[in-house]
mmCIF file of C-alpha atoms and ligand atoms in Angstrom:
data_model
loop_
_atom_site.group_PDB
_atom_site.id
_atom_site.type_symbol
_atom_site.label_atom_id
_atom_site.label_comp_id
_atom_site.label_asym_id
_atom_site.label_seq_id
_atom_site.Cartn_x
_atom_site.Cartn_y
_atom_site.Cartn_z
ATOM 1 C CA MET A 1 0.000 0.000 0.000
ATOM 2 C CA ILE A 2 1.500 3.362 -1.072
ATOM 3 C CA LYS A 3 1.063 5.969 1.694
ATOM 4 C CA VAL A 4 0.360 9.491 0.438
ATOM 5 C CA GLY A 5 0.623 12.936 2.017
ATOM 6 C CA ILE A 6 -0.771 16.015 0.256
ATOM 7 C CA ILE A 7 0.470 19.579 0.737
ATOM 8 C CA GLY A 8 -2.127 22.153 -0.315
ATOM 9 C CA CYS A 9 -5.833 21.401 -0.045
ATOM 10 C CA GLY A 10 -7.232 23.745 -2.664
ATOM 11 C CA LYS A 11 -9.013 23.158 -5.943
ATOM 12 C CA ILE A 12 -6.687 20.678 -7.626
ATOM 13 C CA THR A 13 -6.649 18.475 -4.526
ATOM 14 C CA GLU A 14 -10.437 18.564 -4.417
ATOM 15 C CA ARG A 15 -11.008 18.036 -8.141
ATOM 16 C CA ALA A 16 -8.130 15.739 -9.142
ATOM 17 C CA SER A 17 -5.934 14.282 -6.387
ATOM 18 C CA LEU A 18 -8.376 13.124 -3.741
ATOM 19 C CA PRO A 19 -11.069 11.623 -5.991
ATOM 20 C CA ASN A 20 -8.431 9.657 -7.885
ATOM 21 C CA LEU A 21 -6.588 8.460 -4.790
ATOM 22 C CA VAL A 22 -9.789 7.464 -3.006
ATOM 23 C CA ASN A 23 -10.975 5.486 -6.048
ATOM 24 C CA TYR A 24 -7.568 3.717 -6.109
ATOM 25 C CA ASN A 25 -7.686 2.650 -2.468
ATOM 26 C CA ASP A 26 -6.622 -0.916 -3.163
ATOM 27 C CA LYS A 27 -3.184 0.527 -4.025
ATOM 28 C CA CYS A 28 -2.837 3.714 -1.986
ATOM 29 C CA GLU A 29 -3.985 5.441 1.166
ATOM 30 C CA VAL A 30 -4.042 9.154 2.021
ATOM 31 C CA VAL A 31 -2.568 9.446 5.526
ATOM 32 C CA CYS A 32 -1.949 13.186 5.910
ATOM 33 C CA LEU A 33 -3.440 16.407 4.535
ATOM 34 C CA CYS A 34 -1.681 19.731 5.027
ATOM 35 C CA ASP A 35 -2.873 23.271 4.431
ATOM 36 C CA VAL A 36 -2.007 26.582 6.046
ATOM 37 C CA ILE A 37 -5.762 27.116 6.155
ATOM 38 C CA LYS A 38 -6.619 24.081 8.289
ATOM 39 C CA LYS A 39 -10.335 24.340 7.553
ATOM 40 C CA ARG A 40 -9.670 23.546 3.872
ATOM 41 C CA ALA A 41 -7.977 20.266 4.788
ATOM 42 C CA GLU A 42 -10.743 19.433 7.271
ATOM 43 C CA ASN A 43 -13.441 20.142 4.687
ATOM 44 C CA LEU A 44 -11.809 17.843 2.129
ATOM 45 C CA ALA A 45 -11.273 15.075 4.700
ATOM 46 C CA GLY A 46 -15.013 15.276 5.443
ATOM 47 C CA LYS A 47 -16.020 15.416 1.770
ATOM 48 C CA PHE A 48 -13.962 12.340 0.863
ATOM 49 C CA GLY A 49 -14.771 10.330 4.009
ATOM 50 C CA LEU A 50 -11.144 10.281 5.211
ATOM 51 C CA GLU A 51 -11.899 9.657 8.863
ATOM 52 C CA LYS A 52 -8.418 8.490 9.887
ATOM 53 C CA VAL A 53 -6.386 11.116 7.997
ATOM 54 C CA ASP A 54 -4.084 13.449 9.991
ATOM 55 C CA ILE A 55 -4.612 17.136 9.346
ATOM 56 C CA ILE A 56 -1.698 19.498 9.817
ATOM 57 C CA GLU A 57 -0.745 23.082 8.972
ATOM 58 C CA ASN A 58 3.056 22.916 8.647
ATOM 59 C CA TRP A 59 4.288 21.104 5.509
ATOM 60 C CA LYS A 60 7.661 20.339 7.143
ATOM 61 C CA ASN A 61 5.843 18.035 9.548
ATOM 62 C CA LEU A 62 4.413 16.155 6.581
ATOM 63 C CA VAL A 63 7.612 15.539 4.612
ATOM 64 C CA THR A 64 9.449 14.224 7.709
ATOM 65 C CA ARG A 65 6.805 11.605 8.580
ATOM 66 C CA LYS A 66 8.039 8.036 8.545
ATOM 67 C CA ASP A 67 4.670 6.635 7.391
ATOM 68 C CA ILE A 68 4.611 8.509 4.046
ATOM 69 C CA ASP A 69 6.048 7.169 0.764
ATOM 70 C CA VAL A 70 4.951 9.934 -1.605
ATOM 71 C CA VAL A 71 4.236 13.640 -1.319
ATOM 72 C CA PHE A 72 1.833 15.504 -3.605
ATOM 73 C CA VAL A 73 2.902 19.154 -3.951
ATOM 74 C CA ASN A 74 -0.384 20.918 -4.769
ATOM 75 C CA THR A 75 0.436 24.441 -3.622
ATOM 76 C CA PRO A 76 0.885 27.760 -5.486
ATOM 77 C CA ASN A 77 3.703 27.567 -8.039
ATOM 78 C CA TYR A 78 6.383 29.510 -6.109
ATOM 79 C CA LEU A 79 6.228 26.962 -3.261
ATOM 80 C CA HIS A 80 6.880 23.882 -5.410
ATOM 81 C CA GLU A 81 10.676 24.203 -5.242
ATOM 82 C CA LYS A 82 11.130 24.228 -1.469
ATOM 83 C CA MET A 83 8.428 21.644 -0.795
ATOM 84 C CA ALA A 84 9.713 19.203 -3.433
ATOM 85 C CA ILE A 85 13.273 19.620 -2.153
ATOM 86 C CA GLY A 86 12.058 19.091 1.423
ATOM 87 C CA ALA A 87 10.291 15.909 0.341
ATOM 88 C CA ALA A 88 13.322 14.639 -1.616
ATOM 89 C CA ASN A 89 15.661 15.326 1.314
ATOM 90 C CA ASN A 90 13.417 13.059 3.375
ATOM 91 C CA LYS A 91 13.487 10.324 0.703
ATOM 92 C CA LYS A 92 9.911 10.747 -0.448
ATOM 93 C CA HIS A 93 8.794 10.335 -4.051
ATOM 94 C CA ILE A 94 7.068 13.413 -5.412
ATOM 95 C CA LEU A 95 4.150 14.280 -7.667
ATOM 96 C CA VAL A 96 4.463 18.006 -8.249
ATOM 97 C CA GLU A 97 1.757 20.009 -9.954
ATOM 98 C CA LYS A 98 2.490 21.842 -13.178
ATOM 99 C CA PRO A 99 4.414 24.052 -13.740
ATOM 100 C CA ILE A 100 7.285 22.202 -12.073
ATOM 101 C CA THR A 101 8.374 25.576 -10.687
ATOM 102 C CA ILE A 102 8.796 29.154 -11.919
ATOM 103 C CA SER A 103 12.523 29.643 -12.620
ATOM 104 C CA LEU A 104 15.350 27.669 -14.186
ATOM 105 C CA LYS A 105 17.465 28.159 -11.051
ATOM 106 C CA ALA A 106 14.695 26.579 -8.981
ATOM 107 C CA VAL A 107 14.243 23.630 -11.356
ATOM 108 C CA ASN A 108 17.981 22.936 -11.277
ATOM 109 C CA ASN A 109 17.876 22.911 -7.451
ATOM 110 C CA MET A 110 14.976 20.449 -7.579
ATOM 111 C CA ILE A 111 16.755 18.134 -10.015
ATOM 112 C CA LYS A 112 19.881 18.144 -7.853
ATOM 113 C CA ALA A 113 17.903 17.233 -4.718
ATOM 114 C CA VAL A 114 15.894 14.486 -6.446
ATOM 115 C CA GLU A 115 19.002 12.921 -8.011
ATOM 116 C CA LYS A 116 20.960 13.077 -4.738
ATOM 117 C CA ALA A 117 18.107 11.412 -2.838
ATOM 118 C CA GLY A 118 17.483 8.793 -5.549
ATOM 119 C CA VAL A 119 13.719 9.414 -5.499
ATOM 120 C CA PHE A 120 11.238 9.817 -8.373
ATOM 121 C CA LEU A 121 9.657 13.142 -9.233
ATOM 122 C CA MET A 122 6.816 13.314 -11.737
ATOM 123 C CA VAL A 123 5.361 16.590 -13.007
ATOM 124 C CA GLU A 124 1.608 16.500 -13.301
ATOM 125 C CA GLN A 125 1.423 17.469 -16.987
ATOM 126 C CA THR A 126 -2.038 16.017 -17.286
ATOM 127 C CA GLN A 127 -2.589 16.732 -20.983
ATOM 128 C CA ARG A 128 -0.154 13.933 -21.813
ATOM 129 C CA PHE A 129 -2.456 11.522 -19.993
ATOM 130 C CA ASP A 130 -5.699 12.487 -21.708
ATOM 131 C CA PRO A 131 -6.646 9.430 -23.793
ATOM 132 C CA ILE A 132 -7.280 11.673 -26.823
ATOM 133 C CA HIS A 133 -3.688 12.879 -26.713
ATOM 134 C CA GLN A 134 -2.394 9.375 -26.001
ATOM 135 C CA ALA A 135 -4.166 8.129 -29.135
ATOM 136 C CA ALA A 136 -2.719 11.039 -31.136
ATOM 137 C CA LYS A 137 0.791 10.382 -29.854
ATOM 138 C CA LYS A 138 0.533 6.759 -31.057
ATOM 139 C CA VAL A 139 -0.383 7.956 -34.558
ATOM 140 C CA ILE A 140 2.508 10.431 -34.626
ATOM 141 C CA SER A 141 4.980 7.777 -33.426
ATOM 142 C CA SER A 142 3.702 5.267 -36.010
ATOM 143 C CA GLY A 143 5.012 7.453 -38.851
ATOM 144 C CA VAL A 144 1.794 7.067 -40.849
ATOM 145 C CA LEU A 145 1.698 10.841 -41.492
ATOM 146 C CA GLY A 146 5.182 10.817 -43.028
ATOM 147 C CA LYS A 147 7.507 13.671 -42.131
ATOM 148 C CA ILE A 148 5.707 16.122 -39.859
ATOM 149 C CA HIS A 149 6.314 19.715 -40.898
ATOM 150 C CA ASN A 150 4.110 21.569 -38.455
ATOM 151 C CA ILE A 151 2.450 20.910 -35.086
ATOM 152 C CA LYS A 152 0.127 23.496 -33.562
ATOM 153 C CA GLY A 153 -1.808 23.558 -30.316
ATOM 154 C CA ARG A 154 -4.185 25.820 -28.460
ATOM 155 C CA ILE A 155 -5.521 25.756 -24.913
ATOM 156 C CA GLY A 156 -8.022 28.194 -23.524
ATOM 157 C CA HIS A 157 -10.465 28.712 -20.702
ATOM 158 C CA ALA A 158 -12.191 31.584 -18.988
ATOM 159 C CA GLY A 159 -9.487 32.166 -16.353
ATOM 160 C CA PRO A 160 -8.613 30.970 -12.823
ATOM 161 C CA GLU A 161 -11.339 33.138 -11.252
ATOM 162 C CA TYR A 162 -13.858 30.601 -12.570
ATOM 163 C CA TRP A 163 -11.803 27.669 -11.276
ATOM 164 C CA SER A 164 -10.947 28.881 -7.798
ATOM 165 C CA GLN A 165 -13.937 31.226 -7.460
ATOM 166 C CA GLY A 166 -11.891 34.227 -6.395
ATOM 167 C CA LYS A 167 -10.246 32.506 -3.438
ATOM 168 C CA SER A 168 -6.869 32.036 -5.054
ATOM 169 C CA GLY A 169 -5.505 35.483 -5.870
ATOM 170 C CA TRP A 170 -2.004 34.032 -6.098
ATOM 171 C CA TYR A 171 -2.641 33.159 -9.784
ATOM 172 C CA TYR A 172 -2.482 36.920 -10.543
ATOM 173 C CA GLU A 173 0.610 37.709 -8.450
ATOM 174 C CA LYS A 174 3.636 37.256 -10.687
ATOM 175 C CA LYS A 175 5.950 36.541 -7.730
ATOM 176 C CA LYS A 176 3.784 33.597 -6.681
ATOM 177 C CA SER A 177 2.581 32.273 -10.045
ATOM 178 C CA GLY A 178 5.522 33.141 -12.300
ATOM 179 C CA GLY A 179 3.153 34.820 -14.795
ATOM 180 C CA GLY A 180 -0.363 34.654 -16.195
ATOM 181 C CA CYS A 181 -1.986 32.287 -18.685
ATOM 182 C CA MET A 182 1.412 31.512 -20.236
ATOM 183 C CA VAL A 183 2.594 29.887 -17.012
ATOM 184 C CA ASP A 184 -0.761 28.486 -15.959
ATOM 185 C CA ILE A 185 -1.920 26.780 -19.161
ATOM 186 C CA GLY A 186 0.725 27.686 -21.743
ATOM 187 C CA VAL A 187 2.795 25.130 -19.847
ATOM 188 C CA HIS A 188 0.191 22.442 -20.649
ATOM 189 C CA ILE A 189 0.142 23.037 -24.395
ATOM 190 C CA ALA A 190 3.896 23.700 -24.678
ATOM 191 C CA ASP A 191 4.542 20.385 -22.946
ATOM 192 C CA LEU A 192 2.040 18.550 -25.143
ATOM 193 C CA ILE A 193 3.510 19.900 -28.396
ATOM 194 C CA ARG A 194 7.017 19.059 -27.188
ATOM 195 C CA TRP A 195 5.933 15.504 -26.323
ATOM 196 C CA PHE A 196 4.103 15.043 -29.650
ATOM 197 C CA LYS A 197 7.086 16.226 -31.682
ATOM 198 C CA ASP A 198 9.800 14.543 -29.600
ATOM 199 C CA LYS A 199 12.429 16.957 -30.887
ATOM 200 C CA LYS A 200 14.198 19.822 -29.160
ATOM 201 C CA VAL A 201 12.892 23.348 -29.664
ATOM 202 C CA VAL A 202 15.906 25.442 -30.658
ATOM 203 C CA GLU A 203 14.304 28.856 -31.100
ATOM 204 C CA LEU A 204 11.026 30.642 -30.404
ATOM 205 C CA PHE A 205 9.215 33.929 -30.914
ATOM 206 C CA ALA A 206 6.393 35.013 -28.617
ATOM 207 C CA THR A 207 3.796 37.688 -28.369
ATOM 208 C CA ILE A 208 2.184 37.874 -24.935
ATOM 209 C CA GLN A 209 -0.632 40.246 -24.016
ATOM 210 C CA THR A 210 -3.295 41.186 -21.502
ATOM 211 C CA LEU A 211 -6.299 41.706 -23.780
ATOM 212 C CA GLU A 212 -9.298 41.684 -21.498
ATOM 213 C CA LYS A 213 -8.701 41.137 -17.820
ATOM 214 C CA LYS A 214 -7.725 43.977 -15.504
ATOM 215 C CA LEU A 215 -4.694 42.031 -14.296
ATOM 216 C CA PRO A 216 -0.959 42.612 -13.838
ATOM 217 C CA VAL A 217 -0.296 39.326 -15.698
ATOM 218 C CA ASP A 218 -0.956 38.081 -19.257
ATOM 219 C CA ASP A 219 -4.258 36.584 -20.437
ATOM 220 C CA ASN A 220 -3.323 35.614 -24.043
ATOM 221 C CA ALA A 221 -0.157 34.447 -25.797
ATOM 222 C CA THR A 222 1.028 33.054 -29.125
ATOM 223 C CA VAL A 223 4.397 31.350 -29.563
ATOM 224 C CA LEU A 224 6.135 30.236 -32.782
ATOM 225 C CA LEU A 225 8.609 27.367 -32.502
ATOM 226 C CA ARG A 226 11.519 26.033 -34.545
ATOM 227 C CA PHE A 227 12.560 22.461 -33.861
ATOM 228 C CA GLU A 228 16.062 20.995 -34.193
ATOM 229 C CA ASP A 229 15.058 19.198 -37.423
ATOM 230 C CA GLY A 230 14.168 22.545 -39.059
ATOM 231 C CA THR A 231 10.392 22.001 -38.879
ATOM 232 C CA LYS A 232 8.036 24.377 -37.131
ATOM 233 C CA GLY A 233 5.414 24.487 -34.443
ATOM 234 C CA GLU A 234 3.145 26.917 -32.710
ATOM 235 C CA PHE A 235 1.168 27.149 -29.491
ATOM 236 C CA GLU A 236 -1.394 29.527 -28.134
ATOM 237 C CA CYS A 237 -2.928 29.926 -24.684
ATOM 238 C CA SER A 238 -5.761 32.072 -23.486
ATOM 239 C CA TRP A 239 -7.659 32.996 -20.332
ATOM 240 C CA THR A 240 -10.408 34.591 -22.442
ATOM 241 C CA THR A 241 -11.751 31.496 -24.199
ATOM 242 C CA ARG A 242 -15.262 30.250 -23.403
ATOM 243 C CA PRO A 243 -15.939 27.362 -23.224
ATOM 244 C CA TYR A 244 -12.732 25.456 -22.370
ATOM 245 C CA GLU A 245 -10.850 23.975 -25.324
ATOM 246 C CA VAL A 246 -7.683 22.076 -26.106
ATOM 247 C CA LEU A 247 -6.961 21.727 -29.834
ATOM 248 C CA THR A 248 -4.031 20.299 -31.754
ATOM 249 C CA TYR A 249 -3.238 20.161 -35.476
ATOM 250 C CA VAL A 250 -0.523 17.919 -36.879
ATOM 251 C CA TYR A 251 0.451 18.328 -40.550
ATOM 252 C CA GLY A 252 2.551 15.683 -42.291
ATOM 253 C CA GLN A 253 3.532 14.763 -45.865
ATOM 254 C CA LYS A 254 0.789 12.151 -46.062
ATOM 255 C CA GLY A 255 -2.088 13.901 -44.317
ATOM 256 C CA LYS A 256 -3.125 15.572 -41.108
ATOM 257 C CA MET A 257 -4.552 14.871 -37.689
ATOM 258 C CA THR A 258 -6.683 17.088 -35.478
ATOM 259 C CA THR A 259 -7.635 16.632 -31.843
ATOM 260 C CA SER A 260 -10.195 18.533 -29.842
ATOM 261 C CA ILE A 261 -11.123 17.867 -26.218
ATOM 262 C CA GLY A 262 -14.869 18.112 -25.768
ATOM 263 C CA SER A 263 -15.710 17.658 -29.452
ATOM 264 C CA ALA A 264 -17.989 14.965 -30.909
ATOM 265 C CA ARG A 265 -15.029 13.952 -33.078
ATOM 266 C CA PRO A 266 -12.146 14.212 -30.580
ATOM 267 C CA ALA A 267 -9.383 12.893 -32.825
ATOM 268 C CA VAL A 268 -9.550 12.643 -36.610
ATOM 269 C CA LEU A 269 -6.830 11.279 -38.876
ATOM 270 C CA THR A 270 -6.976 12.149 -42.570
ATOM 271 C CA LEU A 271 -4.593 10.371 -44.936
ATOM 272 C CA VAL A 272 -4.205 11.300 -48.605
ATOM 273 C CA LYS A 273 -2.794 9.455 -51.587
ATOM 274 C CA THR A 274 0.527 10.979 -52.562
ATOM 275 C CA GLY A 275 1.332 9.061 -55.760
ATOM 276 C CA VAL A 276 1.958 10.847 -59.063
ATOM 277 C CA GLY A 277 -1.397 11.799 -60.611
ATOM 278 C CA GLU A 278 -3.347 11.374 -57.354
ATOM 279 C CA ASP A 279 -5.512 14.267 -56.155
ATOM 280 C CA PRO A 280 -4.823 14.777 -52.417
ATOM 281 C CA ASN A 281 -8.084 16.726 -52.091
ATOM 282 C CA CYS A 282 -10.250 13.807 -53.279
ATOM 283 C CA ALA A 283 -8.343 10.605 -52.689
ATOM 284 C CA PHE A 284 -8.302 10.575 -48.920
ATOM 285 C CA LYS A 285 -9.313 8.365 -46.057
ATOM 286 C CA GLU A 286 -10.701 9.834 -42.861
ATOM 287 C CA GLU A 287 -10.924 7.952 -39.594
ATOM 288 C CA ASN A 288 -11.958 8.739 -36.017
ATOM 289 C CA LEU A 289 -9.239 7.501 -33.686
ATOM 290 C CA GLU A 290 -10.217 5.032 -31.007
ATOM 291 C CA ILE A 291 -10.015 6.784 -27.641
ATOM 292 C CA GLY A 292 -9.108 4.945 -24.436
ATOM 293 C CA SER A 293 -10.837 5.320 -21.101
ATOM 294 C CA GLY A 294 -10.452 7.847 -18.297
ATOM 295 C CA GLY A 295 -9.253 11.433 -18.366
ATOM 296 C CA GLY A 296 -5.990 13.292 -17.880
ATOM 297 C CA TRP A 297 -6.225 13.659 -14.104
ATOM 298 C CA ASP A 298 -7.204 10.099 -13.188
ATOM 299 C CA ASN A 299 -4.810 8.499 -15.675
ATOM 300 C CA ALA A 300 -1.888 10.656 -14.448
ATOM 301 C CA ILE A 301 -2.481 9.947 -10.762
ATOM 302 C CA HIS A 302 -3.037 6.216 -11.229
ATOM 303 C CA TYR A 303 0.032 5.987 -13.486
ATOM 304 C CA PHE A 304 2.160 7.726 -10.836
ATOM 305 C CA ILE A 305 0.977 5.407 -8.051
ATOM 306 C CA ASP A 306 1.645 2.376 -10.303
ATOM 307 C CA CYS A 307 5.173 3.658 -11.039
ATOM 308 C CA ILE A 308 5.938 3.975 -7.334
ATOM 309 C CA GLN A 309 4.540 0.522 -6.652
ATOM 310 C CA LYS A 310 6.690 -0.980 -9.444
ATOM 311 C CA ASN A 311 9.744 1.151 -8.588
ATOM 312 C CA GLN A 312 9.701 2.486 -12.152
ATOM 313 C CA LYS A 313 10.725 6.046 -13.155
ATOM 314 C CA PRO A 314 7.717 8.096 -14.349
ATOM 315 C CA PHE A 315 8.160 9.374 -17.909
ATOM 316 C CA VAL A 316 7.240 12.986 -17.073
ATOM 317 C CA SER A 317 10.434 13.490 -15.083
ATOM 318 C CA ALA A 318 11.931 16.620 -13.548
ATOM 319 C CA HIS A 319 14.080 16.935 -16.695
ATOM 320 C CA GLU A 320 10.923 16.936 -18.845
ATOM 321 C CA GLY A 321 9.488 19.629 -16.565
ATOM 322 C CA LYS A 322 12.639 21.654 -17.064
ATOM 323 C CA GLU A 323 12.557 21.382 -20.886
ATOM 324 C CA THR A 324 8.974 22.652 -20.903
ATOM 325 C CA LEU A 325 9.719 25.432 -18.423
ATOM 326 C CA LYS A 326 12.566 26.583 -20.699
ATOM 327 C CA LEU A 327 9.961 27.396 -23.381
ATOM 328 C CA ILE A 328 7.883 29.460 -20.969
ATOM 329 C CA VAL A 329 10.891 31.412 -19.691
ATOM 330 C CA ALA A 330 12.147 31.973 -23.267
ATOM 331 C CA ALA A 331 8.681 33.117 -24.389
ATOM 332 C CA TYR A 332 8.622 35.921 -21.813
ATOM 333 C CA GLU A 333 12.147 36.869 -22.863
ATOM 334 C CA SER A 334 11.169 36.937 -26.551
ATOM 335 C CA ASN A 335 8.106 39.048 -25.862
ATOM 336 C CA LYS A 336 10.203 41.532 -23.879
ATOM 337 C CA ARG A 337 12.885 41.823 -26.567
ATOM 338 C CA GLY A 338 10.572 41.545 -29.578
ATOM 339 C CA LYS A 339 12.952 38.968 -31.092
ATOM 340 C CA TRP A 340 13.423 35.252 -31.709
ATOM 341 C CA VAL A 341 15.202 33.716 -28.697
ATOM 342 C CA LYS A 342 17.521 30.712 -28.865
ATOM 343 C CA ILE A 343 17.053 27.848 -26.421
ATOM 344 C CA ASN A 344 20.031 25.891 -25.099
HETATM 345 N N1 LIG B 401 -2.719 19.690 -13.651
HETATM 346 C C1 LIG B 401 -3.770 20.485 -13.763
HETATM 347 O O1 LIG B 401 -4.618 20.274 -14.627
HETATM 348 C C2 LIG B 401 -3.930 21.646 -12.816
HETATM 349 C C3 LIG B 401 -5.144 22.350 -12.766
HETATM 350 C C4 LIG B 401 -5.252 23.396 -11.850
HETATM 351 C C5 LIG B 401 -4.191 23.747 -11.019
HETATM 352 N N2 LIG B 401 -3.018 23.066 -11.092
HETATM 353 C C6 LIG B 401 -1.855 23.422 -10.253
HETATM 354 O O2 LIG B 401 -2.100 22.995 -8.903
HETATM 355 C C7 LIG B 401 -1.435 23.862 -7.984
HETATM 356 C C8 LIG B 401 -2.464 24.355 -6.975
HETATM 357 O O3 LIG B 401 -3.494 25.050 -7.664
HETATM 358 P P1 LIG B 401 -4.973 25.199 -7.064
HETATM 359 O O4 LIG B 401 -5.828 25.697 -8.159
HETATM 360 O O5 LIG B 401 -5.347 23.982 -6.333
HETATM 361 O O6 LIG B 401 -4.718 26.411 -6.041
HETATM 362 P P2 LIG B 401 -5.578 26.757 -4.760
HETATM 363 O O7 LIG B 401 -5.252 28.150 -4.413
HETATM 364 O O8 LIG B 401 -7.002 26.365 -4.968
HETATM 365 O O9 LIG B 401 -4.968 25.773 -3.643
HETATM 366 C C9 LIG B 401 -3.681 25.936 -3.102
HETATM 367 C C10 LIG B 401 -3.749 25.559 -1.637
HETATM 368 O O10 LIG B 401 -2.425 25.613 -1.085
HETATM 369 C C11 LIG B 401 -2.530 26.120 0.224
HETATM 370 N N3 LIG B 401 -1.240 26.634 0.656
HETATM 371 C C12 LIG B 401 -0.662 27.811 0.345
HETATM 372 N N4 LIG B 401 0.529 27.928 0.978
HETATM 373 C C13 LIG B 401 0.706 26.789 1.675
HETATM 374 C C14 LIG B 401 1.738 26.327 2.558
HETATM 375 N N5 LIG B 401 2.827 27.056 2.803
HETATM 376 N N6 LIG B 401 1.584 25.118 3.148
HETATM 377 C C15 LIG B 401 0.478 24.366 2.919
HETATM 378 N N7 LIG B 401 -0.539 24.767 2.108
HETATM 379 C C16 LIG B 401 -0.417 25.965 1.501
HETATM 380 C C17 LIG B 401 -3.608 27.191 0.120
HETATM 381 O O11 LIG B 401 -4.151 27.536 1.394
HETATM 382 C C18 LIG B 401 -4.608 26.524 -0.798
HETATM 383 O O12 LIG B 401 -5.602 25.816 -0.081
HETATM 384 C C19 LIG B 401 -0.825 24.971 -8.839
HETATM 385 O O13 LIG B 401 0.533 24.698 -9.055
HETATM 386 C C20 LIG B 401 -1.590 24.905 -10.152
HETATM 387 O O14 LIG B 401 -0.837 25.367 -11.258
HETATM 388 C C21 LIG B 401 -2.885 22.018 -11.969
#
């Protein structure tokens, strides 16, 4: 039985972590909940019927417990670094919410601590675990589209005020969040495009704006990418999109694939005939991809628990988190300078 402690009892713990740990209770048990606002932890313990769970306010007393194998870091972004390092120093495996953290210095500190301790850290990049995106990744890896010249993605919702209902002002404080929609959800789509393409991004150009909200952080952004193989990509994120959407477009020599969370046709593959004399606009075959079960949150959490049980390194490692964070940091830099920015 994997014993779990959770730091931060806000929205993501309520919506994703606890439901998907409680429904996996043949493999894991939540033994401790921590929040600086104790009432939040108590409310969630009540809601999820966790009668025996310990409720504490100081996260340091959670990471040092002997009866915990894994720590979920579900706090505002600027706290991820010190909490993950604290957990690693006490030999706990870690599931840290996205973004892994908010600076490259911080991510390097986290990697050092995790490697020194010999523990696993997975970043909860949940878009990779959505069965629509898992089906799409299989198609891309199969090579059926031929050489892929362009991958584009877009993620948008109405903004964190509709998620946390005004309780979580930290999303709009740059020091605590690291930035606006670019950090909050740009990190989801940047990570997904990077995973789909499986090539390094060598250069990017970004335009980042606050179009609608009266906020000190961004609410819309567009980023152009150049990959190491010379092909291109693009991602867009928005806090002014209603209703929620996640879209991807993959263009190859032999056709295209589109995905759309929430659509009646969530993933469509279109292949054309490319022989001499063939008309690619007529001679094509269109198919709806078969989509597996579950959603991004449940699949990610169950996968992480399975990895810990099998002593297997999760594939969304701290290094993966760092590669994605590099794009976010470079995008802000590009927007500031009005230029393409190289990525090491
Ligand atoms: N993977 C996803 O799809 C997804 C979706 C939403 C949010 N998130 C991420 O989850 C994390 C939390 O977001 P949220 O929306 O749940 O925020 P939230 O504000 O609803 O919850 C954060 C909680 O942390 C608590 N907290 C703050 N400082 C603390 C401390 N020092 N010790 C213990 N608890 C402390 C707060 O009191 C609050 O209850 C963020 O990193 C966010 O980016 C991920």
